[in-house]
PDB file of C-alpha atoms and ligand atoms in Angstrom:
ATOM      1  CA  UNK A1340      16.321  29.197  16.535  1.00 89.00           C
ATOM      2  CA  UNK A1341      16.359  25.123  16.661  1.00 94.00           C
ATOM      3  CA  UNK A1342      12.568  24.315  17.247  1.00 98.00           C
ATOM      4  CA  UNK A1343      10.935  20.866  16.670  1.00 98.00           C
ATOM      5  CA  UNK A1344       7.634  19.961  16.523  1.00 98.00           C
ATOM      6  CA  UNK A1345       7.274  16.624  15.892  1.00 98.00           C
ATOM      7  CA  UNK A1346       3.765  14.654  14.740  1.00 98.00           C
ATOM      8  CA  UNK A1347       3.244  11.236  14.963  1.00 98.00           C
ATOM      9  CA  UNK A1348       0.496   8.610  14.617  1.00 97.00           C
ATOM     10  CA  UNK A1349      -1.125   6.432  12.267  1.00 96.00           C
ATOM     11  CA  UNK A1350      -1.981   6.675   8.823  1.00 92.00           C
ATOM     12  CA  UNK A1351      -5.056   9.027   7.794  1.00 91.00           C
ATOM     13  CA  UNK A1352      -5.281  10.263  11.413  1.00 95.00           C
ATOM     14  CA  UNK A1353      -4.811  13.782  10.088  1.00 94.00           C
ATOM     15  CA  UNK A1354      -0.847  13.967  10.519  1.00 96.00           C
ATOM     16  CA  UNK A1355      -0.601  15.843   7.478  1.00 96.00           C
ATOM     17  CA  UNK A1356      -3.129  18.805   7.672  1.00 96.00           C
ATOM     18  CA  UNK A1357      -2.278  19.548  11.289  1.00 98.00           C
ATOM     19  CA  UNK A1358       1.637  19.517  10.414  1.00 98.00           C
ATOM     20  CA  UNK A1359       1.525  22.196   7.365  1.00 98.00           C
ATOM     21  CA  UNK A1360      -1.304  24.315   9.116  1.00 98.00           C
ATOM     22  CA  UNK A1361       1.098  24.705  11.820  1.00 98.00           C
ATOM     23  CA  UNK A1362       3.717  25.406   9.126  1.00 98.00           C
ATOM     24  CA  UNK A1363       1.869  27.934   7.865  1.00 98.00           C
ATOM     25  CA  UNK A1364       0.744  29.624  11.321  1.00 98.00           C
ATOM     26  CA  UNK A1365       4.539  29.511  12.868  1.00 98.00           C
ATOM     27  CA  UNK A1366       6.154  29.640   9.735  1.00 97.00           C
ATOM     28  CA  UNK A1367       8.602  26.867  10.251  1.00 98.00           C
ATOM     29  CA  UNK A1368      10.018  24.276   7.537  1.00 98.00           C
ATOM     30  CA  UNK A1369       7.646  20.866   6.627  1.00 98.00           C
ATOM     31  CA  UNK A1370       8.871  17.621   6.019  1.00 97.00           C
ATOM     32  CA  UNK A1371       6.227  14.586   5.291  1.00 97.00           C
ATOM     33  CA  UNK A1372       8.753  11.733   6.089  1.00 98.00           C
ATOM     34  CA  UNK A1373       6.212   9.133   5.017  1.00 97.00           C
ATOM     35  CA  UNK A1374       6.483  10.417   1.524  1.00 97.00           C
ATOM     36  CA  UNK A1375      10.721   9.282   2.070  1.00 98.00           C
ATOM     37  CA  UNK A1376       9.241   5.949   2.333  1.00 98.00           C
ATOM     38  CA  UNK A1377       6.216   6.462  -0.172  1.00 97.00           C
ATOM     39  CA  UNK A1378       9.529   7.216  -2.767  1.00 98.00           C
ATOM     40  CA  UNK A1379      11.600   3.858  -1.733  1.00 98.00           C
ATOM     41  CA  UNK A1380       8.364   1.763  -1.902  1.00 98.00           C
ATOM     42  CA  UNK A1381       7.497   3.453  -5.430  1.00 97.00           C
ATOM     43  CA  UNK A1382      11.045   2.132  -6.524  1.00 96.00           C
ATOM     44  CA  UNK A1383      10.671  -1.130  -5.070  1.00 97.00           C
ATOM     45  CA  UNK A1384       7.435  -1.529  -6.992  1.00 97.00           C
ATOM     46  CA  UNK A1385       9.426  -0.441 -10.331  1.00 96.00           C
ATOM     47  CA  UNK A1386      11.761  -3.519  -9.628  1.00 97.00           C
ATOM     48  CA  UNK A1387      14.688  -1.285  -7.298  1.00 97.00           C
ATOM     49  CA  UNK A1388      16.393  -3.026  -4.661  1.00 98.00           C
ATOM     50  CA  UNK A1389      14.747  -1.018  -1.141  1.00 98.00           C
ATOM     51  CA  UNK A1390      18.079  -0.468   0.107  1.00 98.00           C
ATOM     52  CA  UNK A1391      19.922   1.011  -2.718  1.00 98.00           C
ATOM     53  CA  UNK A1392      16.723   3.087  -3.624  1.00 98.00           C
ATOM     54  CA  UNK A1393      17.136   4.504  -0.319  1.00 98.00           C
ATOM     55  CA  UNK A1394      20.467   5.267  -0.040  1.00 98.00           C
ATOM     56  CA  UNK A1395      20.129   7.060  -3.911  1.00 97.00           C
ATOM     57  CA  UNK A1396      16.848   8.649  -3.269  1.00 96.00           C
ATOM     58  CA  UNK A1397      16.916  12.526  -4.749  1.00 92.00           C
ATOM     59  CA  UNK A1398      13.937  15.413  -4.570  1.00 89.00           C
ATOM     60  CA  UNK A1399      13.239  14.492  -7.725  1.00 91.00           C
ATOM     61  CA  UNK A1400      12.128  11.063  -6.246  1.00 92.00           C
ATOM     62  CA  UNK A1401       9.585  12.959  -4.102  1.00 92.00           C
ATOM     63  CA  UNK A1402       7.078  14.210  -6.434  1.00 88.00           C
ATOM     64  CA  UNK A1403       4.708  11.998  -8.730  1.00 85.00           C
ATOM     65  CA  UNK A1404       1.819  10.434  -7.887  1.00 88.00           C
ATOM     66  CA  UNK A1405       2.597   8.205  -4.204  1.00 95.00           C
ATOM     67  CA  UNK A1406      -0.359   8.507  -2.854  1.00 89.00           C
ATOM     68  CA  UNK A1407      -1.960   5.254  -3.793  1.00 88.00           C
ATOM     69  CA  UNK A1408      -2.825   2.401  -1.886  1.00 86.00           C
ATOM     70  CA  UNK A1409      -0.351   0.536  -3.321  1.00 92.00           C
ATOM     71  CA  UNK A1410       2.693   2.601  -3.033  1.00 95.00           C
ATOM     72  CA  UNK A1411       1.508   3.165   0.968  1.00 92.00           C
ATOM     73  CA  UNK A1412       1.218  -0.943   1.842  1.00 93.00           C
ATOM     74  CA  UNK A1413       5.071  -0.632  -0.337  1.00 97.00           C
ATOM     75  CA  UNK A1414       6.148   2.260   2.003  1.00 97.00           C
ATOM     76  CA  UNK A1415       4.997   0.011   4.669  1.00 95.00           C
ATOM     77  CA  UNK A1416       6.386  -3.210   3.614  1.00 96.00           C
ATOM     78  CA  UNK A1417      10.120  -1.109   3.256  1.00 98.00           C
ATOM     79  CA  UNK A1418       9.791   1.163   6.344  1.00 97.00           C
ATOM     80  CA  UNK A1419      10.424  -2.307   8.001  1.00 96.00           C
ATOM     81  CA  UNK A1420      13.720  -2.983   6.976  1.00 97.00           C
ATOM     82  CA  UNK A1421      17.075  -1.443   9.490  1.00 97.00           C
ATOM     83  CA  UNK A1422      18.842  -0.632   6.723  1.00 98.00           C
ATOM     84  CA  UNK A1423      16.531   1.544   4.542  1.00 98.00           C
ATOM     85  CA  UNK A1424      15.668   3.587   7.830  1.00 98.00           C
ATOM     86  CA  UNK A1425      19.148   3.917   8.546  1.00 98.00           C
ATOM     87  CA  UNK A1426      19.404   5.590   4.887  1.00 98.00           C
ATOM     88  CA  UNK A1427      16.669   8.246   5.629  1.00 98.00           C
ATOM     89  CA  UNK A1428      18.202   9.371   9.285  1.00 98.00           C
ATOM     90  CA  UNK A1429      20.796  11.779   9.007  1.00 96.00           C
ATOM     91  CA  UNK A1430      18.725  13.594   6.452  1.00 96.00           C
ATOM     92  CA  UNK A1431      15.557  14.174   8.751  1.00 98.00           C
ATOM     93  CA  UNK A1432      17.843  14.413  11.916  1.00 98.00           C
ATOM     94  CA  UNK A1433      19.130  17.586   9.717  1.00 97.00           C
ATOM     95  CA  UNK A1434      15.672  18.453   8.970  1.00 98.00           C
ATOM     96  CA  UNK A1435      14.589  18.555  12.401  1.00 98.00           C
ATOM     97  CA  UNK A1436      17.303  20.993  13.750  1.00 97.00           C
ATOM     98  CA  UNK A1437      17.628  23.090  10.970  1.00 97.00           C
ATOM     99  CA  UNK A1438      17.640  26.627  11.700  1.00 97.00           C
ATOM    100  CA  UNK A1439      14.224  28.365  11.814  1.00 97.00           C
ATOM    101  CA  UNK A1440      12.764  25.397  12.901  1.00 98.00           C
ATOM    102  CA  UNK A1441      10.581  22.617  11.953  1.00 98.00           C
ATOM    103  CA  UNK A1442       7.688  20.236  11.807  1.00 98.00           C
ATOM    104  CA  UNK A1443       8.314  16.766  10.557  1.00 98.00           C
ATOM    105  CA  UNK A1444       4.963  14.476  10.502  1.00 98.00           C
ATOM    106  CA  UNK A1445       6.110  10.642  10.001  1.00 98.00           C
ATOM    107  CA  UNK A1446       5.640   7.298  12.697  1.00 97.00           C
ATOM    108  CA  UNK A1447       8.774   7.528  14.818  1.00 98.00           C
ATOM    109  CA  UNK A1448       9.244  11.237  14.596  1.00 98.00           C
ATOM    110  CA  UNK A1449       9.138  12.090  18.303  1.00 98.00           C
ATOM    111  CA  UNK A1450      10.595   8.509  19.799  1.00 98.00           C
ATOM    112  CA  UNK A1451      13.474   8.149  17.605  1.00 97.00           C
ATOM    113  CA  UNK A1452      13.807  10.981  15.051  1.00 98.00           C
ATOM    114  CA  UNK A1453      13.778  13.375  17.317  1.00 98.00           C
ATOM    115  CA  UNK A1454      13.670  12.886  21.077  1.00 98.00           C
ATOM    116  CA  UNK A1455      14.430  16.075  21.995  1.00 97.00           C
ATOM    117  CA  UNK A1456      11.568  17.782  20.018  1.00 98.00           C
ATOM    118  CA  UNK A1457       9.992  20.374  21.875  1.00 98.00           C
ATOM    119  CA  UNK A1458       6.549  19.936  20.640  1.00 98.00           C
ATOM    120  CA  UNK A1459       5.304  16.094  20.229  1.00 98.00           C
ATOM    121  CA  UNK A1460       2.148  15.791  19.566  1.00 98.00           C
ATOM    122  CA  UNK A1461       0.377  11.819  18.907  1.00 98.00           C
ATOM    123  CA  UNK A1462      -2.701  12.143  16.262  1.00 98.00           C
ATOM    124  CA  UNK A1463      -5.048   9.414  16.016  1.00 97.00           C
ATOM    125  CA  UNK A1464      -8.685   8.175  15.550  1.00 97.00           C
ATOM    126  CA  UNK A1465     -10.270   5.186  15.125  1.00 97.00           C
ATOM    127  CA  UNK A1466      -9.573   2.930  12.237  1.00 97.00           C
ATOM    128  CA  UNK A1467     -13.305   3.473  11.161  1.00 97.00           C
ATOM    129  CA  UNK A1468     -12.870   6.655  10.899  1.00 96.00           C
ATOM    130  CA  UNK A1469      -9.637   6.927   9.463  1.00 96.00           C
ATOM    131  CA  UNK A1470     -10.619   4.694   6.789  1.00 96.00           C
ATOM    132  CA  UNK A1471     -13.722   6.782   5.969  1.00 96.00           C
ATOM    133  CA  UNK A1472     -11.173   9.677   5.745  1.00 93.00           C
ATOM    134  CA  UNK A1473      -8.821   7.931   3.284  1.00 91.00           C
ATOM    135  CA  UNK A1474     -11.622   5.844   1.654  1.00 93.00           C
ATOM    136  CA  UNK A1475     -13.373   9.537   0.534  1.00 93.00           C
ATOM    137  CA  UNK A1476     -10.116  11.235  -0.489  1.00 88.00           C
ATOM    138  CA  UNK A1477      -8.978   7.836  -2.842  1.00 85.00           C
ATOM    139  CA  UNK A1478     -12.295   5.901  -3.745  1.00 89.00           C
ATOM    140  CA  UNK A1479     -12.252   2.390  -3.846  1.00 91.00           C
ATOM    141  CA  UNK A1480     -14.229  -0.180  -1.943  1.00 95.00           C
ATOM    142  CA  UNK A1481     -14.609   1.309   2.265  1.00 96.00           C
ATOM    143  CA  UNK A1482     -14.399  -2.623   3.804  1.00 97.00           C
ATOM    144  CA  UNK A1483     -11.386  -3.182   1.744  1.00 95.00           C
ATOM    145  CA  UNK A1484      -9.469   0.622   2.802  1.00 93.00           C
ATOM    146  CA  UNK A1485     -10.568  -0.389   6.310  1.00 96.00           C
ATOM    147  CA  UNK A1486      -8.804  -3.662   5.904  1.00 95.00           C
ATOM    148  CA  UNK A1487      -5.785  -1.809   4.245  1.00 92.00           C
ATOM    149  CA  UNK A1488      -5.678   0.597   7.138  1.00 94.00           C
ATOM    150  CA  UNK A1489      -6.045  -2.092   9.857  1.00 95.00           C
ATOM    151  CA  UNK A1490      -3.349  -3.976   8.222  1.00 94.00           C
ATOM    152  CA  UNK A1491      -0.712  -0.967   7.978  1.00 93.00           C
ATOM    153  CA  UNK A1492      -1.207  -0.204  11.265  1.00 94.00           C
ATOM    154  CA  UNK A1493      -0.546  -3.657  12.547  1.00 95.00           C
ATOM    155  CA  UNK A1494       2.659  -3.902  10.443  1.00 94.00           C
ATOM    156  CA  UNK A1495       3.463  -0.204  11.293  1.00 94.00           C
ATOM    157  CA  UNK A1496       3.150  -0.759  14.895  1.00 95.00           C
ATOM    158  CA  UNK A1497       4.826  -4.569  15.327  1.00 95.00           C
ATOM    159  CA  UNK A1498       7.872  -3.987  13.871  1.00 96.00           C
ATOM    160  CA  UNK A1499      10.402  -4.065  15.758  1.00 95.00           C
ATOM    161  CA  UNK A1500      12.635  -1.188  14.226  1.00 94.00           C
ATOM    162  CA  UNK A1501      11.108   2.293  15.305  1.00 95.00           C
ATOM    163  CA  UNK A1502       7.637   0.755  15.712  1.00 95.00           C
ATOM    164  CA  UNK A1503       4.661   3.624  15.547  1.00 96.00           C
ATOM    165  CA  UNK A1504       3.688   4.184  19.056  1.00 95.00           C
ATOM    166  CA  UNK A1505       3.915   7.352  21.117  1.00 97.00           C
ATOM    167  CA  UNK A1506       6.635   8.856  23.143  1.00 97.00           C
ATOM    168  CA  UNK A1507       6.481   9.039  26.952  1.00 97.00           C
ATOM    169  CA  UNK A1508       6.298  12.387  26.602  1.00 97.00           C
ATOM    170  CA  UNK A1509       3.870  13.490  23.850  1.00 98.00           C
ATOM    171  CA  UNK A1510       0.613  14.931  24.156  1.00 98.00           C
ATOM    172  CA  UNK A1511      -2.417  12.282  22.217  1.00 98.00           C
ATOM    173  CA  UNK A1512      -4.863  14.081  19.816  1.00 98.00           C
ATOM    174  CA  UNK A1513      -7.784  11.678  19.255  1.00 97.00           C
ATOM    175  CA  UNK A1514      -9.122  13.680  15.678  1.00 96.00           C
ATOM    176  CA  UNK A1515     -12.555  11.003  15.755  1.00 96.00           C
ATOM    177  CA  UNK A1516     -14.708  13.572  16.595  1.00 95.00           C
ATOM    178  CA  UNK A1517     -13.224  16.388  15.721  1.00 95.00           C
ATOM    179  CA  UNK A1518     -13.067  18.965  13.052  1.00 93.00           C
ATOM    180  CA  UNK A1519      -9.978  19.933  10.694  1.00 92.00           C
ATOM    181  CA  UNK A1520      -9.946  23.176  12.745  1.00 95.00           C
ATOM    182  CA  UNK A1521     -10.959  22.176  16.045  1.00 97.00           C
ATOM    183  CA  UNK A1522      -7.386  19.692  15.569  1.00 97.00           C
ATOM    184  CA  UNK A1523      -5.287  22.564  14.382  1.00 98.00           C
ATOM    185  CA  UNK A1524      -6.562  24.772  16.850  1.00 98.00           C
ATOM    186  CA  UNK A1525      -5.804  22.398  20.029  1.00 98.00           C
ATOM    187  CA  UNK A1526      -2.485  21.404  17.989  1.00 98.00           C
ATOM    188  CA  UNK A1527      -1.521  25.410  17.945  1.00 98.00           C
ATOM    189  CA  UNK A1528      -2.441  26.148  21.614  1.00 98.00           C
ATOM    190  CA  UNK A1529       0.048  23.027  22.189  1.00 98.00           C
ATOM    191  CA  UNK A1530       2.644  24.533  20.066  1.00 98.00           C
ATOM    192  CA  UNK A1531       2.428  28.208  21.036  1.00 98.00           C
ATOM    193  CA  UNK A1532       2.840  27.362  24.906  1.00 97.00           C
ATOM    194  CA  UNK A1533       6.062  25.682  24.270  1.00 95.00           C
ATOM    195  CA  UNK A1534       7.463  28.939  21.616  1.00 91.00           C
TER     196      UNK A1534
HETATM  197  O1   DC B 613       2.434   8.619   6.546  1.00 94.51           O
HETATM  198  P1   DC B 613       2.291   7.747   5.279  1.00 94.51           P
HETATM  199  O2   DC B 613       0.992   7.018   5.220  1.00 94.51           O
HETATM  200  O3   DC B 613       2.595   8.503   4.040  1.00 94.51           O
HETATM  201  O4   DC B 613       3.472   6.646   5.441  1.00 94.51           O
HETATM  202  C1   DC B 613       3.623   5.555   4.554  1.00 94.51           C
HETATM  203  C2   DC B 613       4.347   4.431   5.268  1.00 94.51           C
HETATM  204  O5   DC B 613       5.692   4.811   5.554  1.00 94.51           O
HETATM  205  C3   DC B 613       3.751   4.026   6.608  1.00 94.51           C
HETATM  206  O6   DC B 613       2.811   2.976   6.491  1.00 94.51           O
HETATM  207  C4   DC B 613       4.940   3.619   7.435  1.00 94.51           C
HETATM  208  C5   DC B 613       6.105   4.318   6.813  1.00 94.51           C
HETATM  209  N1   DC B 613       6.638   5.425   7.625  1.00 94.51           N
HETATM  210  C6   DC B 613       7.516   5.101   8.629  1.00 94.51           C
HETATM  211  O7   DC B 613       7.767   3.928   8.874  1.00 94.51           O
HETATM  212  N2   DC B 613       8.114   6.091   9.359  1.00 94.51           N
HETATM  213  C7   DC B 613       7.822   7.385   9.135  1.00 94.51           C
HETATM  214  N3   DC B 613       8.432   8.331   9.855  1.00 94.51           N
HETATM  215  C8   DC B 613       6.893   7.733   8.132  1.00 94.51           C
HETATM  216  C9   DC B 613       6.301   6.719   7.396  1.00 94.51           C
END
């Protein structure tokens, strides 16, 4: 069975708890394609060329800490460039059709990635209140992760190589006022009418 369900949106909007709670529920693969660019940025920051570190990157380049602040506005800063997208397509094209099926959670998942999902769902919420979200699970100072966020989303959203926005096609989940569970729960009805 060939069964996408792809999950798009911008950063802290819940992306990632929805996608492997629905992994876990329809038992289908999980692939956080921001941590592909997490990985390049990480080896830009340790002096790589973005490129290069993209066409080279392994699993091993996948774990390790990448969830800083730093290594995100890198991801971002990379995710940018043609060529170091072009590195990380054919293996989440893969991904995406593999056999059993599969959930990939990233910022061009459903409009370029993967067109022909059959599930696309669009998570968001308000910068505020993605910022409280990221500013609670890292620390730091909330004005500045609200800056951070507003600043990756701008950049995220302006480029002009598979730019985060939604697909025609894909049903919006504003998470602002919602619970982890209320989001999973409308994000499963979504998924189980299309199975
Ligand atoms: O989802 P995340 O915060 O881990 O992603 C880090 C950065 O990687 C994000 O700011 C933009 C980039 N990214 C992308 O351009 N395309 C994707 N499919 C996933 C992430």
């Amino acid at each position: 069975m060939q069964f996408t369900v792809a999950i798009d949106g911008p950063a802290a909007a819940g992306k990632g708890t929805i996608a492997r709670a629905l992994a876990e529920r329809f038992r289908l693969a999980v692939l956080d394609t921001g941590l592909l660019y997490r990985a390049v940025g990480a080896r830009r920051l340790a002096g790589e060329d973005p490129v290069a570190a993209a066409r080279a990157l392994s699993p091993e380049d996948l774990t390790g800490n990448l969830r800083s602040n730093a290594v995100a506005e890198a991801a971002s800063q990379v995710a940018a460039i043609p060529e170091v997208r072009a590195a990380l397509l054919d293996f989440q094209r893969a991904f995406a059709r593999r056999e059993g099926g599969a959930i990939l959670d990233g910022r061009d998942i459903g409009t370029v990635i993967c067109p022909e999902a059959e599930v696309k769902l669009y998570v968001t919420a308000s910068p505020e209140v993605r910022a409280e979200r990221r500013w609670k699970e890292l620390g730091g100072d909330y004005e500045a992760v609200l800056a951070e966020v507003i600043k990756r989303d701008r950049r995220d959203s302006e480029r002009t190589e598979a730019p985060l926005r939604p697909a025609p096609d894909a049903h919006i989940l504003d998470t602002s006022q919602m619970t982890i569970p209320e989001a999973v729960a409308e994000a499963a009805r979504l998924v189980q009418a299309r199975l």
